[in-house]
Amino acid sequence: MVKIKKYWTVFKISIQNSLIYTSSFVTGLIFYAFIIFIFINLWRVIYLKKELIAGFTYNQVIWYCIVTELITISTGGNIFRTISNDIKNGAIGYNLNKPYNYIFYNISNNMGNVVIRLFFNAIIGIAMGFIFVGRIQGFDVIYLPLMLICIISAIFLNLILFSAVGLTAFWFEENSAFFWIVQKVMFMGGLFFPLDMMPGWIRNIALVLPFSYVTYAPARTIVKFNPNDFSWMFLIQVTYILVLLILNMLIFRKGVKAINVNGG
Amino acid sequence: MSVSNLLKVSDTRRVSPTRKGITPCGVTKIKVASVGFFYIQGSDYLNIITVEHLNKIFKTKVKKEGFRQSVRSILRPQYKTVKAVSDIGFSVQKGEMLAFIGPNGAGKSTTIKMLTGILYPTSGTIDVLGMNPVNDRMKLSFRIGSVFGQKSQLWFHLPPGDSFKLLGSIFEIPARELRKRISFLRELFEIEDLMDIPVRKLSLGQRIRCEIAGSLLHRPDIIFLDEPTIGLDVVVKQKIRDLVKRLNREEDVTIFLTSHDVGDIEQLCKRAIIINNGEIVLDESIKKIKYNYLKKKVIDVKYSENIDLKLDIPSMTIVKAKDYSAKIEVDISSGTIEEAVDKLMRVGSVMDINISDQPLEEIISDIYQGLCNP
Amino acid sequence: MLMEARKYLRLIKDYFLLNLSAAMEYRASFIIQVLGMALNNAFFLFFWWIVFNNTGNIGNYSFRHVMTIWAIASSAFGAAFILFGNTRNISNLIVQGELDVYLLQPKNVLINVICSRSSAASWGDLLYGFIVFFAVYGFNPGKLMLFTLFVVSGALFITSMLIIAHSFTFRMGNSSNIANAVLEFLISFSIYPEDIFKGYIKFIIYSVLPAGFITFFPLRIMNEFKPVMLLALLLINTAYFITAFIIFYRGLKKYESGNLITTRM
């Protein structure tokens, strides 16, 4: 219990910290609102000609985008940058002899920031959704907690993915290219529109990869909620979280060894 | 500056951009004649820098911590004015080496920045080489050089050689002239071996030498050095001082120096302007400063036996006393050296005695604090 | 006047070459960045391909049209950051007092500042735009000339807007965030079909965030060439650039050369 409590403390402190840097957080908020605004306009024109595209109504597509953007923009790329920089400038050395797990430390340290952004972005996103397209079709308040779980676990998965990419800095000086690539693959995983609109073969590949469980799966589950879909999706999310956590630990251990061999 | 010197300067920079292929005789003379008024004026100048009633006021927005205060500062900003420089005036002569000193935040850098055209004065007049730095910033920059200890004009990721070439083209130095100049400075500053190493890999001392060399490419008439020796070790400091001295002697460059290091000032400058809280406290030759403001002598004395030093003369204070030796300060405004030495002689058998002036550093810090009045 | 222009073109060339050699110091990272940018853009191509597969035209825009504005935007943003790569650092230069170095040199401060850095990664953007252009129009010298012209004018619009946004720093403290937001808005507005915007947004994209002049207006000229429109575009372009200059120089009078930090107690 004590072991977990320290990450909880880190998390609480990081919430306080993120409240101090209001300006970067406000710009993030504006940008989120802006992207949603663009999508509302884009899809409005597209849906002038059709009622239904790949099984999605205008209302559903907009709420879909509100959710996917909410997850990715709230997560941001900070965890990737801190881990990469720690490794590149050698600060990681100070973290090695601390009595915590470096990966967990970073995740909880970022969670504070993420939760704050998530909260405010959600207010904006939900408000815009209500104003422009009305509430989600077939929305049931009972499912709200489950929807929240979808989003939180998606963010968790996203953080762990980015942390793994950050750890590549042990071997690659210029690893931001990897970050871009993962970000863009995420995009193929259904960031801007549901995978259902893509050709079958791409959809099939995307559904196997973890990226679609950050964006597509949770967003689709939320706009077309049924308990069965939710359980499946959540199961896969949790599995991926566990698998990637183990992968992170392995990469980290290997990386630390690599430092020791090269002498930092 | 001799006439031949003037010609040399003019054919590298002053004359219109069609200067290609001008030989040092005939044609150049005509060219010089066409811009001649400039030089006649310039060379007649004894004062190459004149400053009168110069003021600089900074207006800063006051913002307190916290979100509500941030909003308020946007809606109804509150300002606080800071007088960085207030009503100063001085002049500098051609070929002088002048020290401009004062504690942190006294207004040294602000003044230098106004002299070089970086900052706009709030009021007052500045004349540098017959130009007004605000209106003639570009024209002036051809003729002054500057090294700001902390701000580099060299490119971090590239070797100094590359930066020199770039500076050459920024300062419009013809290629052949530039090559000659670089090879001259390279030798003078002993940086031959550094020319191909990226700046990020140089030590601070090496970098500063390259930095100063870079600021001399265009043969400036005045060079402004803002804390050039900051952070350097004793050996490198000495090297830089020697270089600056040589420059002044050989190229007749006027040196305008700010430094915290009294060693720089003592060794290089004949005159110092002391500034505090934006006002000039003192503008005098170093010799005079020492003479007028010297209130204390320091006596180092060594005895042949262990003594217990006790002094009952009010003008004498013990700075340090240990076993056989002691260091005593004598206030010569209230007592005499004779009296002090006499007293010390009577304490025990003196093996060695040495009387020296109070260090300049202390004199200056006394002046800052207003402890000293002539 | 002409001599001056030549001198500045030479300066830009010198900076450009120096930057290139600085980038070559880190060759691997340069190549990775260029490829990363190109890949980044390829994903957007994919996005539009999917959208058009599902929908057909968006307003009056066909896939070809979207590709054209996309190509202009990509190359214009690339060119802006290759030629004037230091524009995005203006705020930091002001706050940290690093404009000093430029003020001590006998060149126009603004031109000297914005040209002195070049973004290596932007080569990917520049090349990508031209590749898309050739994919859409094939080899068409007339259109290619127009395209290149729009890339340059677009780069100047972007640079002007960034200069203006960063110049707020002279008056109100670091405005990097505002400038970054302006950049994001300009990018996002200029790569979606014009027909999805209406009302006051349409007004905005032809005024304070001139995305319309970066891509939409040029697209109209590409579709149907009218010399008057081209002339208008170039005049508006010049007006934006001059405005940016004036705003920067007005602000420069308030430059405090890093003294702000020492006076803030």
Short mmCIF file of N, CA, C and O in Angstrom, two decimals, chain C residues 132-243:
data_model
loop_
_atom_site.label_atom_id
_atom_site.label_comp_id
_atom_site.label_asym_id
_atom_site.label_seq_id
_atom_site.Cartn_x
_atom_site.Cartn_y
_atom_site.Cartn_z
N VAL C 132 3.30 16.71 -54.60
CA VAL C 132 1.84 16.66 -54.77
C VAL C 132 1.42 17.48 -55.99
O VAL C 132 0.58 17.06 -56.78
N PHE C 133 2.06 18.64 -56.15
CA PHE C 133 1.75 19.46 -57.32
C PHE C 133 1.94 18.67 -58.62
O PHE C 133 1.07 18.64 -59.48
N PHE C 134 3.11 18.03 -58.72
CA PHE C 134 3.38 17.27 -59.96
C PHE C 134 2.41 16.11 -60.11
O PHE C 134 2.01 15.76 -61.22
N ALA C 135 2.02 15.51 -59.00
CA ALA C 135 1.07 14.41 -59.07
C ALA C 135 -0.28 14.89 -59.59
O ALA C 135 -0.96 14.19 -60.34
N VAL C 136 -0.66 16.11 -59.22
CA VAL C 136 -1.97 16.62 -59.63
C VAL C 136 -1.93 17.21 -61.04
O VAL C 136 -2.78 16.93 -61.87
N TYR C 137 -0.92 18.03 -61.33
CA TYR C 137 -0.91 18.78 -62.59
C TYR C 137 0.05 18.22 -63.63
O TYR C 137 0.06 18.69 -64.76
N GLY C 138 0.87 17.26 -63.27
CA GLY C 138 1.88 16.78 -64.21
C GLY C 138 2.89 17.89 -64.45
O GLY C 138 2.99 18.83 -63.65
N PHE C 139 3.61 17.81 -65.56
CA PHE C 139 4.55 18.89 -65.83
C PHE C 139 3.88 19.96 -66.64
O PHE C 139 3.65 19.81 -67.84
N ASN C 140 3.55 21.06 -65.99
CA ASN C 140 2.83 22.15 -66.62
C ASN C 140 3.54 23.45 -66.23
O ASN C 140 3.30 24.00 -65.16
N PRO C 141 4.43 23.94 -67.13
CA PRO C 141 5.30 25.06 -66.76
C PRO C 141 4.54 26.28 -66.26
O PRO C 141 4.92 26.91 -65.28
N GLY C 142 3.42 26.61 -66.92
CA GLY C 142 2.65 27.79 -66.52
C GLY C 142 2.15 27.64 -65.10
O GLY C 142 2.35 28.51 -64.24
N LYS C 143 1.50 26.50 -64.85
CA LYS C 143 0.96 26.24 -63.51
C LYS C 143 2.09 26.15 -62.47
O LYS C 143 1.93 26.59 -61.34
N LEU C 144 3.20 25.58 -62.89
CA LEU C 144 4.33 25.44 -61.97
C LEU C 144 4.83 26.82 -61.53
O LEU C 144 5.13 27.04 -60.35
N MET C 145 4.87 27.75 -62.51
CA MET C 145 5.32 29.10 -62.17
C MET C 145 4.36 29.75 -61.18
O MET C 145 4.78 30.35 -60.19
N LEU C 146 3.07 29.60 -61.48
CA LEU C 146 2.06 30.16 -60.56
C LEU C 146 2.20 29.54 -59.18
O LEU C 146 2.21 30.22 -58.16
N PHE C 147 2.34 28.21 -59.18
CA PHE C 147 2.45 27.48 -57.92
C PHE C 147 3.62 28.02 -57.09
O PHE C 147 3.49 28.33 -55.92
N THR C 148 4.79 28.14 -57.76
CA THR C 148 5.97 28.63 -57.05
C THR C 148 5.74 30.03 -56.49
O THR C 148 6.11 30.33 -55.36
N LEU C 149 5.07 30.85 -57.31
CA LEU C 149 4.77 32.21 -56.86
C LEU C 149 3.89 32.18 -55.61
O LEU C 149 4.11 32.91 -54.64
N PHE C 150 2.91 31.29 -55.60
CA PHE C 150 2.00 31.20 -54.45
C PHE C 150 2.71 30.66 -53.21
O PHE C 150 2.36 31.02 -52.08
N VAL C 151 3.69 29.80 -53.46
CA VAL C 151 4.47 29.30 -52.33
C VAL C 151 5.21 30.46 -51.68
O VAL C 151 5.21 30.62 -50.45
N VAL C 152 5.79 31.31 -52.53
CA VAL C 152 6.53 32.46 -51.99
C VAL C 152 5.59 33.43 -51.29
O VAL C 152 5.84 33.86 -50.16
N SER C 153 4.46 33.75 -51.95
CA SER C 153 3.55 34.72 -51.32
C SER C 153 2.98 34.13 -50.03
O SER C 153 2.85 34.83 -49.02
N GLY C 154 2.67 32.85 -50.06
CA GLY C 154 2.16 32.19 -48.85
C GLY C 154 3.17 32.28 -47.73
O GLY C 154 2.84 32.60 -46.58
N ALA C 155 4.44 32.00 -48.05
CA ALA C 155 5.50 32.05 -47.04
C ALA C 155 5.57 33.45 -46.44
O ALA C 155 5.76 33.61 -45.23
N LEU C 156 5.38 34.48 -47.29
CA LEU C 156 5.44 35.85 -46.78
C LEU C 156 4.24 36.19 -45.90
O LEU C 156 4.38 36.86 -44.88
N PHE C 157 3.05 35.68 -46.27
CA PHE C 157 1.88 35.89 -45.41
C PHE C 157 2.12 35.27 -44.03
O PHE C 157 1.87 35.88 -43.00
N ILE C 158 2.60 34.03 -44.05
CA ILE C 158 2.82 33.32 -42.78
C ILE C 158 3.84 34.06 -41.94
O ILE C 158 3.63 34.33 -40.75
N THR C 159 4.96 34.42 -42.58
CA THR C 159 6.02 35.11 -41.85
C THR C 159 5.52 36.43 -41.28
O THR C 159 5.78 36.77 -40.14
N SER C 160 4.74 37.17 -42.10
CA SER C 160 4.21 38.46 -41.62
C SER C 160 3.36 38.27 -40.38
O SER C 160 3.49 39.00 -39.40
N MET C 161 2.46 37.29 -40.44
CA MET C 161 1.56 37.08 -39.30
C MET C 161 2.35 36.68 -38.05
O MET C 161 2.05 37.11 -36.95
N LEU C 162 3.36 35.84 -38.24
CA LEU C 162 4.16 35.42 -37.09
C LEU C 162 4.94 36.61 -36.52
O LEU C 162 5.06 36.75 -35.30
N ILE C 163 5.47 37.45 -37.40
CA ILE C 163 6.21 38.63 -36.91
C ILE C 163 5.28 39.49 -36.07
O ILE C 163 5.63 39.93 -34.97
N ILE C 164 4.06 39.70 -36.58
CA ILE C 164 3.11 40.54 -35.84
C ILE C 164 2.81 39.92 -34.48
O ILE C 164 2.89 40.59 -33.45
N ALA C 165 2.52 38.63 -34.48
CA ALA C 165 2.16 37.97 -33.21
C ALA C 165 3.33 38.01 -32.22
O ALA C 165 3.14 38.26 -31.04
N HIS C 166 4.53 37.77 -32.73
CA HIS C 166 5.69 37.77 -31.83
C HIS C 166 6.02 39.19 -31.36
O HIS C 166 6.61 39.36 -30.29
N SER C 167 5.66 40.21 -32.16
CA SER C 167 6.00 41.58 -31.77
C SER C 167 5.23 42.04 -30.54
O SER C 167 5.61 43.01 -29.90
N PHE C 168 4.13 41.34 -30.23
CA PHE C 168 3.41 41.67 -28.99
C PHE C 168 4.32 41.53 -27.78
O PHE C 168 4.10 42.16 -26.75
N THR C 169 5.33 40.69 -27.91
CA THR C 169 6.25 40.47 -26.80
C THR C 169 6.91 41.77 -26.34
O THR C 169 7.18 41.94 -25.16
N PHE C 170 7.12 42.69 -27.26
CA PHE C 170 7.73 43.97 -26.89
C PHE C 170 6.88 44.70 -25.86
O PHE C 170 7.37 45.44 -25.03
N ARG C 171 5.55 44.51 -25.95
CA ARG C 171 4.65 45.27 -25.11
C ARG C 171 4.11 44.51 -23.91
O ARG C 171 3.85 45.08 -22.87
N MET C 172 3.91 43.20 -24.08
CA MET C 172 3.17 42.50 -23.02
C MET C 172 3.85 41.25 -22.50
O MET C 172 3.21 40.40 -21.90
N GLY C 173 5.13 41.14 -22.72
CA GLY C 173 5.80 39.93 -22.24
C GLY C 173 5.61 38.80 -23.23
O GLY C 173 4.84 38.93 -24.19
N ASN C 174 6.29 37.71 -23.00
CA ASN C 174 6.38 36.63 -23.98
C ASN C 174 5.06 36.25 -24.66
O ASN C 174 4.13 35.78 -24.01
N SER C 175 5.00 36.45 -25.97
CA SER C 175 3.78 36.13 -26.69
C SER C 175 3.94 34.89 -27.57
O SER C 175 3.22 34.70 -28.53
N SER C 176 4.91 34.05 -27.22
CA SER C 176 5.13 32.81 -27.98
C SER C 176 3.85 31.99 -28.11
O SER C 176 3.55 31.46 -29.19
N ASN C 177 3.11 31.92 -27.02
CA ASN C 177 1.89 31.11 -27.05
C ASN C 177 0.90 31.64 -28.08
O ASN C 177 0.29 30.87 -28.81
N ILE C 178 0.76 32.96 -28.12
CA ILE C 178 -0.15 33.56 -29.08
C ILE C 178 0.33 33.25 -30.50
O ILE C 178 -0.43 32.84 -31.36
N ALA C 179 1.64 33.43 -30.70
CA ALA C 179 2.20 33.20 -32.04
C ALA C 179 2.00 31.74 -32.45
O ALA C 179 1.68 31.46 -33.61
N ASN C 180 2.22 30.83 -31.51
CA ASN C 180 2.02 29.42 -31.86
C ASN C 180 0.57 29.14 -32.21
O ASN C 180 0.28 28.37 -33.13
N ALA C 181 -0.34 29.78 -31.47
CA ALA C 181 -1.75 29.59 -31.78
C ALA C 181 -2.06 30.15 -33.17
O ALA C 181 -2.75 29.51 -33.97
N VAL C 182 -1.51 31.32 -33.48
CA VAL C 182 -1.71 31.91 -34.80
C VAL C 182 -1.23 30.94 -35.88
O VAL C 182 -1.90 30.69 -36.89
N LEU C 183 -0.06 30.35 -35.64
CA LEU C 183 0.50 29.41 -36.61
C LEU C 183 -0.44 28.21 -36.80
O LEU C 183 -0.76 27.83 -37.93
N GLU C 184 -0.89 27.65 -35.68
CA GLU C 184 -1.79 26.49 -35.77
C GLU C 184 -3.08 26.85 -36.52
O GLU C 184 -3.54 26.09 -37.37
N PHE C 185 -3.62 28.01 -36.20
CA PHE C 185 -4.85 28.44 -36.87
C PHE C 185 -4.62 28.60 -38.37
O PHE C 185 -5.42 28.17 -39.18
N LEU C 186 -3.49 29.25 -38.70
CA LEU C 186 -3.20 29.47 -40.12
C LEU C 186 -3.09 28.14 -40.85
O LEU C 186 -3.64 27.96 -41.94
N ILE C 187 -2.39 27.19 -40.22
CA ILE C 187 -2.23 25.88 -40.87
C ILE C 187 -3.60 25.24 -41.05
O ILE C 187 -3.99 24.85 -42.16
N SER C 188 -4.36 25.18 -39.95
CA SER C 188 -5.63 24.45 -40.02
C SER C 188 -6.62 25.10 -40.97
O SER C 188 -7.33 24.41 -41.70
N PHE C 189 -6.68 26.42 -40.97
CA PHE C 189 -7.62 27.07 -41.87
C PHE C 189 -7.23 26.89 -43.33
O PHE C 189 -8.08 26.81 -44.19
N SER C 190 -5.94 26.81 -43.59
CA SER C 190 -5.54 26.81 -45.01
C SER C 190 -5.57 25.43 -45.65
O SER C 190 -5.40 25.32 -46.85
N ILE C 191 -5.79 24.37 -44.89
CA ILE C 191 -5.76 23.04 -45.52
C ILE C 191 -7.12 22.35 -45.61
O ILE C 191 -7.20 21.21 -46.04
N TYR C 192 -8.18 23.03 -45.18
CA TYR C 192 -9.51 22.44 -45.36
C TYR C 192 -10.25 23.22 -46.43
O TYR C 192 -9.99 24.41 -46.64
N PRO C 193 -11.17 22.56 -47.14
CA PRO C 193 -11.86 23.24 -48.24
C PRO C 193 -12.51 24.53 -47.77
O PRO C 193 -13.12 24.56 -46.70
N GLU C 194 -12.38 25.56 -48.57
CA GLU C 194 -12.90 26.87 -48.21
C GLU C 194 -14.41 26.82 -47.94
O GLU C 194 -14.92 27.53 -47.08
N ASP C 195 -15.11 25.95 -48.67
CA ASP C 195 -16.56 25.94 -48.61
C ASP C 195 -17.13 25.51 -47.26
O ASP C 195 -18.31 25.66 -47.00
N ILE C 196 -16.29 24.94 -46.39
CA ILE C 196 -16.84 24.56 -45.09
C ILE C 196 -16.90 25.76 -44.15
O ILE C 196 -17.50 25.68 -43.09
N PHE C 197 -16.29 26.87 -44.55
CA PHE C 197 -16.34 28.05 -43.69
C PHE C 197 -17.37 29.03 -44.21
O PHE C 197 -17.53 29.19 -45.41
N LYS C 198 -18.07 29.67 -43.31
CA LYS C 198 -19.07 30.65 -43.73
C LYS C 198 -19.14 31.78 -42.71
O LYS C 198 -18.57 31.68 -41.63
N GLY C 199 -19.85 32.84 -43.11
CA GLY C 199 -20.09 33.95 -42.19
C GLY C 199 -18.83 34.62 -41.71
O GLY C 199 -17.92 34.88 -42.49
N TYR C 200 -18.80 34.86 -40.39
CA TYR C 200 -17.69 35.64 -39.86
C TYR C 200 -16.34 34.91 -39.98
O TYR C 200 -15.30 35.54 -40.06
N ILE C 201 -16.38 33.56 -40.05
CA ILE C 201 -15.13 32.83 -40.24
C ILE C 201 -14.51 33.20 -41.58
O ILE C 201 -13.31 33.39 -41.71
N LYS C 202 -15.37 33.35 -42.56
CA LYS C 202 -14.89 33.72 -43.89
C LYS C 202 -14.19 35.09 -43.81
O LYS C 202 -13.18 35.31 -44.47
N PHE C 203 -14.78 35.96 -43.01
CA PHE C 203 -14.16 37.27 -42.83
C PHE C 203 -12.79 37.13 -42.17
O PHE C 203 -11.80 37.72 -42.61
N ILE C 204 -12.72 36.29 -41.16
CA ILE C 204 -11.46 36.11 -40.43
C ILE C 204 -10.35 35.57 -41.34
O ILE C 204 -9.22 36.04 -41.31
N ILE C 205 -10.70 34.57 -42.17
CA ILE C 205 -9.63 33.96 -42.98
C ILE C 205 -9.15 34.86 -44.12
O ILE C 205 -8.20 34.53 -44.81
N TYR C 206 -9.86 35.99 -44.30
CA TYR C 206 -9.32 36.96 -45.26
C TYR C 206 -8.84 38.23 -44.58
O TYR C 206 -8.66 39.26 -45.20
N SER C 207 -8.70 38.16 -43.25
CA SER C 207 -8.20 39.37 -42.57
C SER C 207 -7.15 39.03 -41.51
O SER C 207 -5.98 38.90 -41.82
N VAL C 208 -7.59 38.82 -40.27
CA VAL C 208 -6.60 38.63 -39.20
C VAL C 208 -5.84 37.31 -39.31
O VAL C 208 -4.71 37.20 -38.83
N LEU C 209 -6.46 36.29 -39.89
CA LEU C 209 -5.74 35.03 -40.09
C LEU C 209 -5.81 34.69 -41.57
O LEU C 209 -6.63 33.89 -42.00
N PRO C 210 -4.94 35.32 -42.36
CA PRO C 210 -5.16 35.31 -43.82
C PRO C 210 -4.91 33.98 -44.51
O PRO C 210 -4.23 33.90 -45.53
N ALA C 211 -5.47 32.91 -43.95
CA ALA C 211 -5.32 31.60 -44.58
C ALA C 211 -5.91 31.61 -45.99
O ALA C 211 -5.40 30.96 -46.89
N GLY C 212 -6.96 32.40 -46.15
CA GLY C 212 -7.60 32.48 -47.46
C GLY C 212 -6.64 32.96 -48.53
O GLY C 212 -6.67 32.48 -49.67
N PHE C 213 -5.76 33.89 -48.15
CA PHE C 213 -4.79 34.40 -49.13
C PHE C 213 -3.63 33.43 -49.33
O PHE C 213 -2.90 33.52 -50.30
N ILE C 214 -3.45 32.53 -48.37
CA ILE C 214 -2.34 31.58 -48.52
C ILE C 214 -2.72 30.49 -49.53
O ILE C 214 -1.93 30.16 -50.40
N THR C 215 -3.94 29.96 -49.42
CA THR C 215 -4.28 28.86 -50.33
C THR C 215 -5.55 29.07 -51.17
O THR C 215 -5.53 28.80 -52.37
N PHE C 216 -6.66 29.56 -50.56
CA PHE C 216 -7.93 29.57 -51.30
C PHE C 216 -7.92 30.51 -52.50
O PHE C 216 -8.34 30.14 -53.59
N PHE C 217 -7.41 31.71 -52.28
CA PHE C 217 -7.33 32.69 -53.34
C PHE C 217 -6.42 32.20 -54.47
O PHE C 217 -6.81 32.22 -55.64
N PRO C 218 -5.22 31.70 -54.13
CA PRO C 218 -4.38 31.12 -55.17
C PRO C 218 -5.06 29.99 -55.94
O PRO C 218 -4.90 29.87 -57.16
N LEU C 219 -5.84 29.16 -55.22
CA LEU C 219 -6.50 28.06 -55.93
C LEU C 219 -7.43 28.60 -57.01
O LEU C 219 -7.47 28.08 -58.13
N ARG C 220 -8.15 29.68 -56.68
CA ARG C 220 -9.05 30.27 -57.67
C ARG C 220 -8.26 30.74 -58.89
O ARG C 220 -8.69 30.58 -60.02
N ILE C 221 -7.09 31.31 -58.65
CA ILE C 221 -6.27 31.76 -59.78
C ILE C 221 -5.75 30.56 -60.57
O ILE C 221 -5.68 30.60 -61.79
N MET C 222 -5.41 29.50 -59.87
CA MET C 222 -4.95 28.30 -60.57
C MET C 222 -6.07 27.74 -61.45
O MET C 222 -5.83 27.27 -62.57
N ASN C 223 -7.30 27.77 -60.94
CA ASN C 223 -8.43 27.24 -61.70
C ASN C 223 -8.75 28.10 -62.91
O ASN C 223 -9.03 27.59 -63.99
N GLU C 224 -8.72 29.40 -62.68
CA GLU C 224 -9.05 30.31 -63.78
C GLU C 224 -8.16 31.53 -63.65
O GLU C 224 -8.33 32.34 -62.75
N PHE C 225 -7.20 31.64 -64.55
CA PHE C 225 -6.19 32.68 -64.41
C PHE C 225 -6.74 34.06 -64.76
O PHE C 225 -7.28 34.27 -65.85
N LYS C 226 -6.64 34.98 -63.79
CA LYS C 226 -7.02 36.37 -64.06
C LYS C 226 -5.92 37.26 -63.54
O LYS C 226 -5.65 37.27 -62.33
N PRO C 227 -5.27 38.02 -64.45
CA PRO C 227 -4.13 38.86 -64.01
C PRO C 227 -4.51 39.81 -62.89
O PRO C 227 -3.70 40.06 -61.99
N VAL C 228 -5.75 40.31 -62.91
CA VAL C 228 -6.17 41.26 -61.88
C VAL C 228 -6.10 40.62 -60.50
O VAL C 228 -5.64 41.21 -59.53
N MET C 229 -6.56 39.39 -60.43
CA MET C 229 -6.56 38.70 -59.15
C MET C 229 -5.13 38.49 -58.65
O MET C 229 -4.83 38.63 -57.46
N LEU C 230 -4.27 38.12 -59.59
CA LEU C 230 -2.88 37.88 -59.22
C LEU C 230 -2.26 39.17 -58.69
O LEU C 230 -1.59 39.18 -57.64
N LEU C 231 -2.53 40.26 -59.40
CA LEU C 231 -2.00 41.55 -58.98
C LEU C 231 -2.51 41.92 -57.59
O LEU C 231 -1.75 42.33 -56.72
N ALA C 232 -3.81 41.68 -57.40
CA ALA C 232 -4.41 41.98 -56.10
C ALA C 232 -3.71 41.19 -55.00
O ALA C 232 -3.36 41.72 -53.95
N LEU C 233 -3.49 39.91 -55.28
CA LEU C 233 -2.85 39.05 -54.27
C LEU C 233 -1.48 39.60 -53.89
O LEU C 233 -1.14 39.70 -52.70
N LEU C 234 -0.71 39.98 -54.91
CA LEU C 234 0.64 40.45 -54.63
C LEU C 234 0.63 41.77 -53.86
O LEU C 234 1.44 41.98 -52.96
N LEU C 235 -0.36 42.63 -54.19
CA LEU C 235 -0.45 43.89 -53.46
C LEU C 235 -0.81 43.66 -51.99
O LEU C 235 -0.21 44.23 -51.08
N ILE C 236 -1.79 42.77 -51.79
CA ILE C 236 -2.20 42.47 -50.42
C ILE C 236 -1.02 41.86 -49.65
O ILE C 236 -0.75 42.19 -48.50
N ASN C 237 -0.31 40.99 -50.33
CA ASN C 237 0.88 40.36 -49.74
C ASN C 237 1.87 41.40 -49.26
O ASN C 237 2.35 41.36 -48.12
N THR C 238 2.16 42.36 -50.14
CA THR C 238 3.11 43.42 -49.78
C THR C 238 2.59 44.22 -48.59
O THR C 238 3.34 44.53 -47.67
N ALA C 239 1.28 44.49 -48.61
CA ALA C 239 0.69 45.27 -47.52
C ALA C 239 0.88 44.54 -46.18
O ALA C 239 1.25 45.16 -45.18
N TYR C 240 0.64 43.24 -46.17
CA TYR C 240 0.82 42.48 -44.93
C TYR C 240 2.27 42.55 -44.45
O TYR C 240 2.55 42.72 -43.28
N PHE C 241 3.19 42.40 -45.41
CA PHE C 241 4.60 42.37 -45.03
C PHE C 241 5.03 43.72 -44.47
O PHE C 241 5.73 43.80 -43.47
N ILE C 242 4.59 44.79 -45.12
CA ILE C 242 4.96 46.12 -44.65
C ILE C 242 4.36 46.38 -43.27
O ILE C 242 5.02 46.90 -42.37
N THR C 243 3.10 45.96 -43.09
CA THR C 243 2.46 46.12 -41.77
C THR C 243 3.29 45.41 -40.70
O THR C 243 3.54 45.95 -39.62
#
